[in-house]
mmCIF file of C-alpha atoms in Angstrom:
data_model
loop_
_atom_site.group_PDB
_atom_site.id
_atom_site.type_symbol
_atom_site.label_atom_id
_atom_site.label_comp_id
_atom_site.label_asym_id
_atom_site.label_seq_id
_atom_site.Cartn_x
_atom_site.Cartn_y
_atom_site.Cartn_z
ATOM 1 C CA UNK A 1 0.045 -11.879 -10.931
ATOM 2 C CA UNK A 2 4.195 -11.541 -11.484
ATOM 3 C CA UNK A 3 4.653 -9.272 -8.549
ATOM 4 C CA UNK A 4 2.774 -11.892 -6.152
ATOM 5 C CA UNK A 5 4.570 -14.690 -7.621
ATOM 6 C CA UNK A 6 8.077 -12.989 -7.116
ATOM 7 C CA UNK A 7 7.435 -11.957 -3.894
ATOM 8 C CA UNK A 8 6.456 -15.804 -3.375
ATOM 9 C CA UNK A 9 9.685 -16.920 -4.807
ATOM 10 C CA UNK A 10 11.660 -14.481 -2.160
ATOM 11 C CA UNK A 11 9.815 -15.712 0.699
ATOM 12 C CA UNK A 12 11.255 -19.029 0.156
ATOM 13 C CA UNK A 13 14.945 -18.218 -0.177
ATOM 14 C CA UNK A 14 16.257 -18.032 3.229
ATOM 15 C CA UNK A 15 16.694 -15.336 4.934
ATOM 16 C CA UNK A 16 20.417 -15.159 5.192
ATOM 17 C CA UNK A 17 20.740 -15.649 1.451
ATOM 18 C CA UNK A 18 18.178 -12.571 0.787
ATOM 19 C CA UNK A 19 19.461 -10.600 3.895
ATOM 20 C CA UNK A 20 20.647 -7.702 1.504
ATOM 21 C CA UNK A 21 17.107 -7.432 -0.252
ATOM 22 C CA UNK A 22 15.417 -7.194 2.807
ATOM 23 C CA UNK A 23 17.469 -4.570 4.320
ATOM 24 C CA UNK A 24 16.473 -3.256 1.030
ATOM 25 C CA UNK A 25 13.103 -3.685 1.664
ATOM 26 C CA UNK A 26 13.326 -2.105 5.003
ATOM 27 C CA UNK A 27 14.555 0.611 3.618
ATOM 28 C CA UNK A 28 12.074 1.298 0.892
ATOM 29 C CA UNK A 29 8.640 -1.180 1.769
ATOM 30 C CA UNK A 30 7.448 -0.181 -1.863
ATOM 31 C CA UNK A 31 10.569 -1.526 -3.527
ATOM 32 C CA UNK A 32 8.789 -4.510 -5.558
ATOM 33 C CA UNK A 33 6.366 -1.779 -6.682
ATOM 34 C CA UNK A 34 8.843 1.026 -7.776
ATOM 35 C CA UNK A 35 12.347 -0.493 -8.367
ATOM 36 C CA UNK A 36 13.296 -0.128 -11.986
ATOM 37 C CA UNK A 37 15.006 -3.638 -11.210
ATOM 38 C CA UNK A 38 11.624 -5.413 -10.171
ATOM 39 C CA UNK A 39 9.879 -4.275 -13.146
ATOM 40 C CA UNK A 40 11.906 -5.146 -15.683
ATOM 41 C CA UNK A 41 12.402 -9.119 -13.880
ATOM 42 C CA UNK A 42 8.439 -8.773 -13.979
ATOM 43 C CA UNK A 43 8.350 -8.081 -17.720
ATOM 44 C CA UNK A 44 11.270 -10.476 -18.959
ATOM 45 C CA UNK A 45 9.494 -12.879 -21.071
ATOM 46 C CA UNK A 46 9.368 -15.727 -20.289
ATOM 47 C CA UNK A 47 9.283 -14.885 -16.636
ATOM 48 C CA UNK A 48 10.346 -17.649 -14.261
ATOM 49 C CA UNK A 49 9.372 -15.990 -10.797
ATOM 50 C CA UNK A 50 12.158 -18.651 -8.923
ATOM 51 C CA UNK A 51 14.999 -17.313 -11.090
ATOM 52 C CA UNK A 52 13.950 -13.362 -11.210
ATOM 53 C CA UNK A 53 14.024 -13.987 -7.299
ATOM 54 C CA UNK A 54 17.630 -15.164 -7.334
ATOM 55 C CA UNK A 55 18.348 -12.579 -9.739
ATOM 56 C CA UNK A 56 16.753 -10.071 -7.234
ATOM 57 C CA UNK A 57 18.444 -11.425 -4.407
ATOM 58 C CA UNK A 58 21.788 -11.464 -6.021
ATOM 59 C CA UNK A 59 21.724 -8.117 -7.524
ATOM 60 C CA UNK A 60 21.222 -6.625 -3.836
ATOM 61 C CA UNK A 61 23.302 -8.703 -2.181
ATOM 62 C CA UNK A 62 26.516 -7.766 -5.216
ATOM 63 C CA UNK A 63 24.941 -4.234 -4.482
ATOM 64 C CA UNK A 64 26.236 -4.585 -0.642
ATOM 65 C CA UNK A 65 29.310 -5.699 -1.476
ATOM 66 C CA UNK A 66 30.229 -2.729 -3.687
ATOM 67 C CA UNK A 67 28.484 0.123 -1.756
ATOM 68 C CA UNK A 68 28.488 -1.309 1.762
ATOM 69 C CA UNK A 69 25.220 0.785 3.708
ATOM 70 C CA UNK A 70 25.295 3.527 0.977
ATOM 71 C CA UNK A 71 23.488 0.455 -1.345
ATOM 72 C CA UNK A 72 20.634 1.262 0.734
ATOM 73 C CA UNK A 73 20.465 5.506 1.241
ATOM 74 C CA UNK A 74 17.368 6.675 0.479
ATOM 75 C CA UNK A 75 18.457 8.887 -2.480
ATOM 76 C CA UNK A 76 19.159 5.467 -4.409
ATOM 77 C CA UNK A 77 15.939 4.323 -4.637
ATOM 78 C CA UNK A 78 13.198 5.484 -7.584
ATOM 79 C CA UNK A 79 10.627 7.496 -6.215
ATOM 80 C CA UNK A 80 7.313 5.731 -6.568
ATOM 81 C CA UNK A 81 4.800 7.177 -8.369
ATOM 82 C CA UNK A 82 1.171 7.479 -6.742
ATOM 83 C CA UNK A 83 -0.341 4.514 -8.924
ATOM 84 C CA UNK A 84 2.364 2.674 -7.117
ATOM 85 C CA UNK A 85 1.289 3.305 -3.982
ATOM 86 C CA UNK A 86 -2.059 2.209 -4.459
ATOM 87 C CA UNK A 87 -0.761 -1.257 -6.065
ATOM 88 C CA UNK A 88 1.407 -1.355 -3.005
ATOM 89 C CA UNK A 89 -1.613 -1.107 -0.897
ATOM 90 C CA UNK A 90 -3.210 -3.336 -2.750
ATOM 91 C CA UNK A 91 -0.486 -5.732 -3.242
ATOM 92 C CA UNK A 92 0.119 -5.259 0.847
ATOM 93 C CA UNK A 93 -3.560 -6.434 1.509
ATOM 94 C CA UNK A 94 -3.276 -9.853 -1.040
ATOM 95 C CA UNK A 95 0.265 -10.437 1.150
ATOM 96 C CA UNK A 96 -1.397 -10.261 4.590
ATOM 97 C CA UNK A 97 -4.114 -12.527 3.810
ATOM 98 C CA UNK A 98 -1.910 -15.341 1.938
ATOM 99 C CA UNK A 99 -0.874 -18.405 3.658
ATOM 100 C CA UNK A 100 2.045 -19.179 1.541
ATOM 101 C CA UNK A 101 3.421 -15.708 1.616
ATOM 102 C CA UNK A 102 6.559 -14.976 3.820
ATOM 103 C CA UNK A 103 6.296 -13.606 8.055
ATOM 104 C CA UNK A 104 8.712 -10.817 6.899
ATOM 105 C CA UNK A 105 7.192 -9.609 4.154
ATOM 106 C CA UNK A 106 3.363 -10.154 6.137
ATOM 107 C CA UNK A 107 4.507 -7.683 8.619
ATOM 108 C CA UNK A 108 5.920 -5.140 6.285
ATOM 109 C CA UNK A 109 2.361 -5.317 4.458
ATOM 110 C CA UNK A 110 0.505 -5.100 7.439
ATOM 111 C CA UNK A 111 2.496 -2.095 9.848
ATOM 112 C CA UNK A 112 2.161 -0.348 5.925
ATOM 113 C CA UNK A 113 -1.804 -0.685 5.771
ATOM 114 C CA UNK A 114 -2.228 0.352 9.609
ATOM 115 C CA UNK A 115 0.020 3.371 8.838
ATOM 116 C CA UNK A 116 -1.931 4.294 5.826
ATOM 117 C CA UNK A 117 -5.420 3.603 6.992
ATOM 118 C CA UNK A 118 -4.771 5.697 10.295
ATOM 119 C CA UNK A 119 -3.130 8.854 8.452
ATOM 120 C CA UNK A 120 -6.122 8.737 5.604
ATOM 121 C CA UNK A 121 -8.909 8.376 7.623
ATOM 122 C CA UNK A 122 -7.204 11.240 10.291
ATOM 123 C CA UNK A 123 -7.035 13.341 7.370
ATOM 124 C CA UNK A 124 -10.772 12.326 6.259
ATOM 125 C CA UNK A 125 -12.187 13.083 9.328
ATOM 126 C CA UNK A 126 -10.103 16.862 9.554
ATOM 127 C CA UNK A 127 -11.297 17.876 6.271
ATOM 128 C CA UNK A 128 -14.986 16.758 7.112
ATOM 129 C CA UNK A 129 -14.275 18.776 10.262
ATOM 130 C CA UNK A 130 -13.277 21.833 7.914
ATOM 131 C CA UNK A 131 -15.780 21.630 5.906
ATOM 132 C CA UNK A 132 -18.935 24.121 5.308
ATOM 133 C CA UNK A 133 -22.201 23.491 7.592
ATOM 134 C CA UNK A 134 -24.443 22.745 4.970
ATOM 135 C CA UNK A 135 -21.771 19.979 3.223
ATOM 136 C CA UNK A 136 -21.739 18.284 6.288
ATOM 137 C CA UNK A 137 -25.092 18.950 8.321
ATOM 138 C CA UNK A 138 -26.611 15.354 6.987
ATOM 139 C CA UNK A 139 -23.640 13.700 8.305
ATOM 140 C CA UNK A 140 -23.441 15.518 11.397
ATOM 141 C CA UNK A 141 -26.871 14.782 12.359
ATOM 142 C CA UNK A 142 -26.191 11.206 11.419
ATOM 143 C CA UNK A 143 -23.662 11.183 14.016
ATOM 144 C CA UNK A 144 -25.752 12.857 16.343
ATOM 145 C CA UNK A 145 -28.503 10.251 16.512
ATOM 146 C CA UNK A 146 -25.803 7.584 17.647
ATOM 147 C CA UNK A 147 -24.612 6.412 14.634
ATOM 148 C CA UNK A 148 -21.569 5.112 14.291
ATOM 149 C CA UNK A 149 -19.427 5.477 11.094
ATOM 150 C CA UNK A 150 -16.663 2.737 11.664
ATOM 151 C CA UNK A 151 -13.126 3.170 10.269
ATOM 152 C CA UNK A 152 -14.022 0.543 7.997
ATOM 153 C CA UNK A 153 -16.960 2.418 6.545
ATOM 154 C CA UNK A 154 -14.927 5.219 5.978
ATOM 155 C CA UNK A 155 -12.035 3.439 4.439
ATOM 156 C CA UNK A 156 -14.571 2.232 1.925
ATOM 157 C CA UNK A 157 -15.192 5.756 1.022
ATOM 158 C CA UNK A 158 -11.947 6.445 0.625
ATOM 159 C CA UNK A 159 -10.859 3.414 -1.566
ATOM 160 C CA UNK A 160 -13.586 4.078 -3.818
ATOM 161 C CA UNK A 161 -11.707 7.944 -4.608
ATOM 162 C CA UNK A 162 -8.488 6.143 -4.484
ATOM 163 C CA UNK A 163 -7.435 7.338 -1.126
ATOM 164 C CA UNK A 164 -7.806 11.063 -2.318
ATOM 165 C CA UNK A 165 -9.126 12.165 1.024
ATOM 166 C CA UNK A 166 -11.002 15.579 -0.270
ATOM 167 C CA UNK A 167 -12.851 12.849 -2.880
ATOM 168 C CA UNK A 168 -13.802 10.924 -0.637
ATOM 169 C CA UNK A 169 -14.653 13.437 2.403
ATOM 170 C CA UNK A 170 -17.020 14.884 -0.618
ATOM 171 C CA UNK A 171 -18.529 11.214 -0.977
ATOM 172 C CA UNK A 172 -19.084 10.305 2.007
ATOM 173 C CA UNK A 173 -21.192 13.793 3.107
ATOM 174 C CA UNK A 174 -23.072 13.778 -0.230
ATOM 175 C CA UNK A 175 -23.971 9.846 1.062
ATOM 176 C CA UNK A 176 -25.390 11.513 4.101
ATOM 177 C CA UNK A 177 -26.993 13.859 2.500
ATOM 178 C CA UNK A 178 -28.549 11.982 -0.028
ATOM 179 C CA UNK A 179 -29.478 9.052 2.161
ATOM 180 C CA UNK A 180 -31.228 11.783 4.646
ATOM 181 C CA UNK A 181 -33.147 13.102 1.848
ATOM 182 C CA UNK A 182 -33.951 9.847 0.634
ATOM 183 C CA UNK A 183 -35.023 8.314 3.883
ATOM 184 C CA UNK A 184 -35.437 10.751 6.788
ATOM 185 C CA UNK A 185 -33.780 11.264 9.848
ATOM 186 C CA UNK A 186 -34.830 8.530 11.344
#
């Protein structure tokens, strides 16, 4: 993938040469996803990932140089849209578990996947919480009996509804209750 390849190509510039793009970075962790900048190095054909990094790198640094710390306020930046967030999630997950890929960049990926996971599956488990008797009563007596729905389990809930927590709240009780109709409570 471009993106991966990019980021690649960044990781390997050093960091006082690319110390403007990552203060960019800091500033906005979804910045490869979102920037209007990124995506149109991404799309140039043909796309050299080593020379849209420079590119990338210079443009930010040039940016600090005219704007000083107002390069980097938060109004500047494109919102990202929610399809962005996912691939950032996504994109964060490929960057954590790649040997090649850059410390820096590694721990931006991974403090942004902790941060996500925890705030989904607190809001998965408040809406379960909220939700009618009957929707939940499979799951509830699930729990009841000792087992034990890990984090992981429900994070694969919610990446199969795309991280839309009332989705995937409504998955994983109909699971329950299917799976206790199917099988018993034993």
């Amino acid at each position: 993938e471009r993106l991966l390849a990019l980021k690649h190509e960044v990781g390997r510039i050093p960091d006082q040469e690319r110390a403007s793009l990552l203060k960019a970075v800091d500033q906005n962790p979804l910045l490869f996803e979102a920037s209007p900048h990124t995506k149109l190095l991404i799309r140039s054909q043909p796309f050299d990932p080593k020379s849209a990094a420079q590119k990338l790198v210079r443009y930010w640094r040039k940016r600090e140089e005219l704007f000083g710390d107002r390069a980097f306020k938060e109004d500047v930046f494109a919102s990202p849209t929610y399809e962005d967030y996912l691939k950032f999630y996504d994109n964060c997950e490929e960057t954590i578990s790649d040997p090649e890929m850059d410390d820096i960049l590694k721990g931006v990926a991974s403090d942004y996947i902790q941060c996500v996971n925890k705030s989904k599956i607190d809001a998965l488990d408040s809406l379960i919480a909220k939700s009618h008797e009957k929707d939940r009563g499979a799951l509830l007596d699930a729990l009841g009996r000792g087992v034990n729905i890990s984090s992981d389990t429900k994070l694969l809930f919610l990446k199969a509804e795309e991280f839309i927590e009332t989705k995937a709240a409504a998955r994983m009780m109909s699971y329950w209750k299917m799976k206790k109709h199917l099988f018993g409570s034993d």
